[in-house]
Amino acid sequence: MNRERLRLNEPARLARGSHSLSLSAVPPHPPQQQAASETNLQTKRLKLDYEEITPCLKEVTVIWEKMLNTPGRSKVKFDMEKIHAAVGQGVPRHLRGEIWKFLAEQHQIRQQLPIKQSKGIPYKELLKQLTSQQHAILIDLGRTFPTHPYFSVQLGAGQLSLYNLLKAYSLLDPEVGYCQGLSFVAGVLLLHMSEDDAFEKLRFLMYDMGLRKQYRPDMIILQIQMYQLSRLLHDFHKDLYNHLECHEIGPSLYAAPWFLTMFASQFPLGFVARVFDMIFLQGAEVIFKVALSLLGSHKPLILQHDNLEAIVDFIKTTLPNLGLVQMEKTINQVFKMDISKQLLAYEVEYHVLQDELMDSSLPLSDNAKMEKLERTNTNLRQQNIDLLEELQAAHAKIHSLEAHVENLMGSEGKLKQTIQTLELERAALLNTIEDLRAQMASTATTDSQILGRTETHEDGQN
């Protein structure tokens, strides 16, 4: 798939908000600091100029603030059920960037992924170097969120930060360099955090979350993803799958921008922000789940169209114009889906089919055979590297689970000891109660006898 042919368009769906800043009569800081503070506040408001789809309730915001303000947060392993519940209930827009950093920290704590040496190059050092991708990056600056006020000014602060971020990543990861679509991912990060933090989180998404595989020049992983999405459609919405197949419409005709920009090129920013919330929480699998949910929820309308142009146009232009209710419904559906086993099975299936196709091909010349074998060998080596990375992650997860089980067993032993102690205390208390009852009965008998003697003595006197 040729990356230069992908056309990524951003619909104009962002509404500008008006904000005012109240100033005290006597500035608490020197004028320069106050001016800088006002500028930072205005820039933040400008960046977060989009409509939220899941307003975060005050009590949920308090939960997030407590987690974010935990002492030594970067080394504390939080309860994942609590984190999932909090993300499901909403993420406050003004804290979203910090929450993404928090979710990345939690992922790294749990997975214990090895940090590659190439990933340690400081951002400032990368900015001092030159990139061969400069022309491609500059061309895409004006195409990235062209209607958003932070990026709309040609070579303004937003575009310059975006250029720096993309340039630095192209130098960090020469194999990927720059691919059309990355600018939208970087742009979403820049809207929620500083340039330096955005670079760190882009590096996290690409390496730790494994998203960089789909941006490689050969685009093989993207082809596999399109096959996986097609098979998922067959499983979950067979009538829609048959309808699209009948008109020869494969996922690559409409879903490639969804994967390469994580929906940021065509969908409202409020929706995209929620998708990113889930990607930081659950990983790249979220993109499949969102795509599947979107297609499934619009199935009746898609089935009404009966030709290729109308169907593709509907999916590309009408489907992204979701209402707030539909967007929130889609997000809620994604939280309930689990397709990890299917994705793994369909990736294996894809490679098997490719091998069978190669075996059944027509006889080739020796040179052609050698070239094909070399390509296959290169692909297999890359697959081995990918599998080793996944294996390392799996081992880390197993180690984490074993430690968790060991802790649970230790807790179980302590609980058993506590139960035994409590049972002994209970038995002792029951004995004490019996003794007290016997003493009370004995005392009552004695009192009764004394009372009887007293009454007899009084009667004798009378």
Short mmCIF file of N, CA and C in Angstrom, two decimals, residues 12 33 50 56 110 132 136 142 159 165 167 202 222 231 235 241 316 319 337 380-381 386 391 398 412 430 433:
data_model
loop_
_atom_site.label_atom_id
_atom_site.label_comp_id
_atom_site.label_asym_id
_atom_site.label_seq_id
_atom_site.Cartn_x
_atom_site.Cartn_y
_atom_site.Cartn_z
N ALA A 12 -14.49 19.92 9.42
CA ALA A 12 -14.54 21.12 10.26
C ALA A 12 -15.67 21.00 11.26
N GLN A 33 6.14 37.43 34.87
CA GLN A 33 5.64 36.10 35.24
C GLN A 33 4.13 36.02 35.04
N TYR A 50 -12.38 21.95 22.03
CA TYR A 50 -13.20 20.95 21.36
C TYR A 50 -14.32 20.51 22.28
N CYS A 56 -17.17 14.76 32.49
CA CYS A 56 -16.69 14.05 33.67
C CYS A 56 -17.32 14.64 34.92
N ARG A 110 3.44 -2.58 34.90
CA ARG A 110 2.89 -3.93 34.82
C ARG A 110 3.62 -4.80 33.80
N SER A 132 15.97 13.80 6.79
CA SER A 132 15.70 13.69 5.35
C SER A 132 14.20 13.73 5.07
N ALA A 136 8.46 16.15 3.43
CA ALA A 136 7.17 15.46 3.64
C ALA A 136 6.47 16.00 4.88
N GLY A 142 0.13 21.82 7.21
CA GLY A 142 -1.11 22.56 6.94
C GLY A 142 -2.32 21.66 6.78
N GLN A 159 2.00 24.64 14.65
CA GLN A 159 2.66 23.96 13.53
C GLN A 159 4.16 23.77 13.80
N LEU A 165 8.20 17.81 16.73
CA LEU A 165 7.86 16.48 17.22
C LEU A 165 8.06 15.42 16.13
N LYS A 167 9.84 15.71 13.35
CA LYS A 167 11.25 15.65 12.97
C LYS A 167 12.04 14.78 13.95
N LEU A 202 4.47 9.89 22.41
CA LEU A 202 4.49 9.35 21.05
C LEU A 202 5.44 8.16 21.00
N LEU A 222 -0.11 -3.18 8.19
CA LEU A 222 -1.38 -2.53 7.88
C LEU A 222 -2.26 -3.45 7.02
N ARG A 231 -12.18 -10.06 8.69
CA ARG A 231 -12.61 -11.30 9.33
C ARG A 231 -13.50 -11.03 10.55
N ASP A 235 -17.40 -12.20 11.38
CA ASP A 235 -17.83 -12.86 12.61
C ASP A 235 -19.00 -12.13 13.29
N TYR A 241 -20.81 -7.73 6.12
CA TYR A 241 -19.63 -8.25 5.43
C TYR A 241 -20.00 -8.70 4.02
N LYS A 316 -17.00 7.24 4.64
CA LYS A 316 -15.94 8.24 4.80
C LYS A 316 -16.45 9.59 5.27
N LEU A 319 -20.61 8.82 8.18
CA LEU A 319 -20.39 8.07 9.41
C LEU A 319 -19.58 8.86 10.46
N MET A 337 -16.11 -5.07 24.79
CA MET A 337 -15.64 -6.02 23.78
C MET A 337 -14.29 -6.62 24.14
N LEU A 380 9.96 -12.97 7.61
CA LEU A 380 9.97 -13.90 8.74
C LEU A 380 10.89 -13.41 9.86
N ARG A 381 12.03 -12.82 9.48
CA ARG A 381 12.92 -12.27 10.51
C ARG A 381 12.22 -11.17 11.30
N ASP A 386 9.17 -9.31 16.14
CA ASP A 386 7.89 -8.90 16.74
C ASP A 386 7.42 -9.92 17.77
N LEU A 391 6.72 -11.96 23.23
CA LEU A 391 7.07 -13.00 24.20
C LEU A 391 7.66 -12.38 25.46
N ILE A 398 3.53 -12.69 32.97
CA ILE A 398 3.48 -13.92 33.77
C ILE A 398 4.20 -13.71 35.10
N GLU A 412 -3.41 -15.12 52.13
CA GLU A 412 -4.29 -16.21 52.55
C GLU A 412 -3.77 -16.87 53.83
N LEU A 430 -16.37 -17.60 74.93
CA LEU A 430 -17.54 -18.45 75.25
C LEU A 430 -17.36 -19.07 76.64
N ILE A 433 -17.93 -16.44 79.17
CA ILE A 433 -19.38 -16.19 79.30
C ILE A 433 -20.04 -17.26 80.16
#
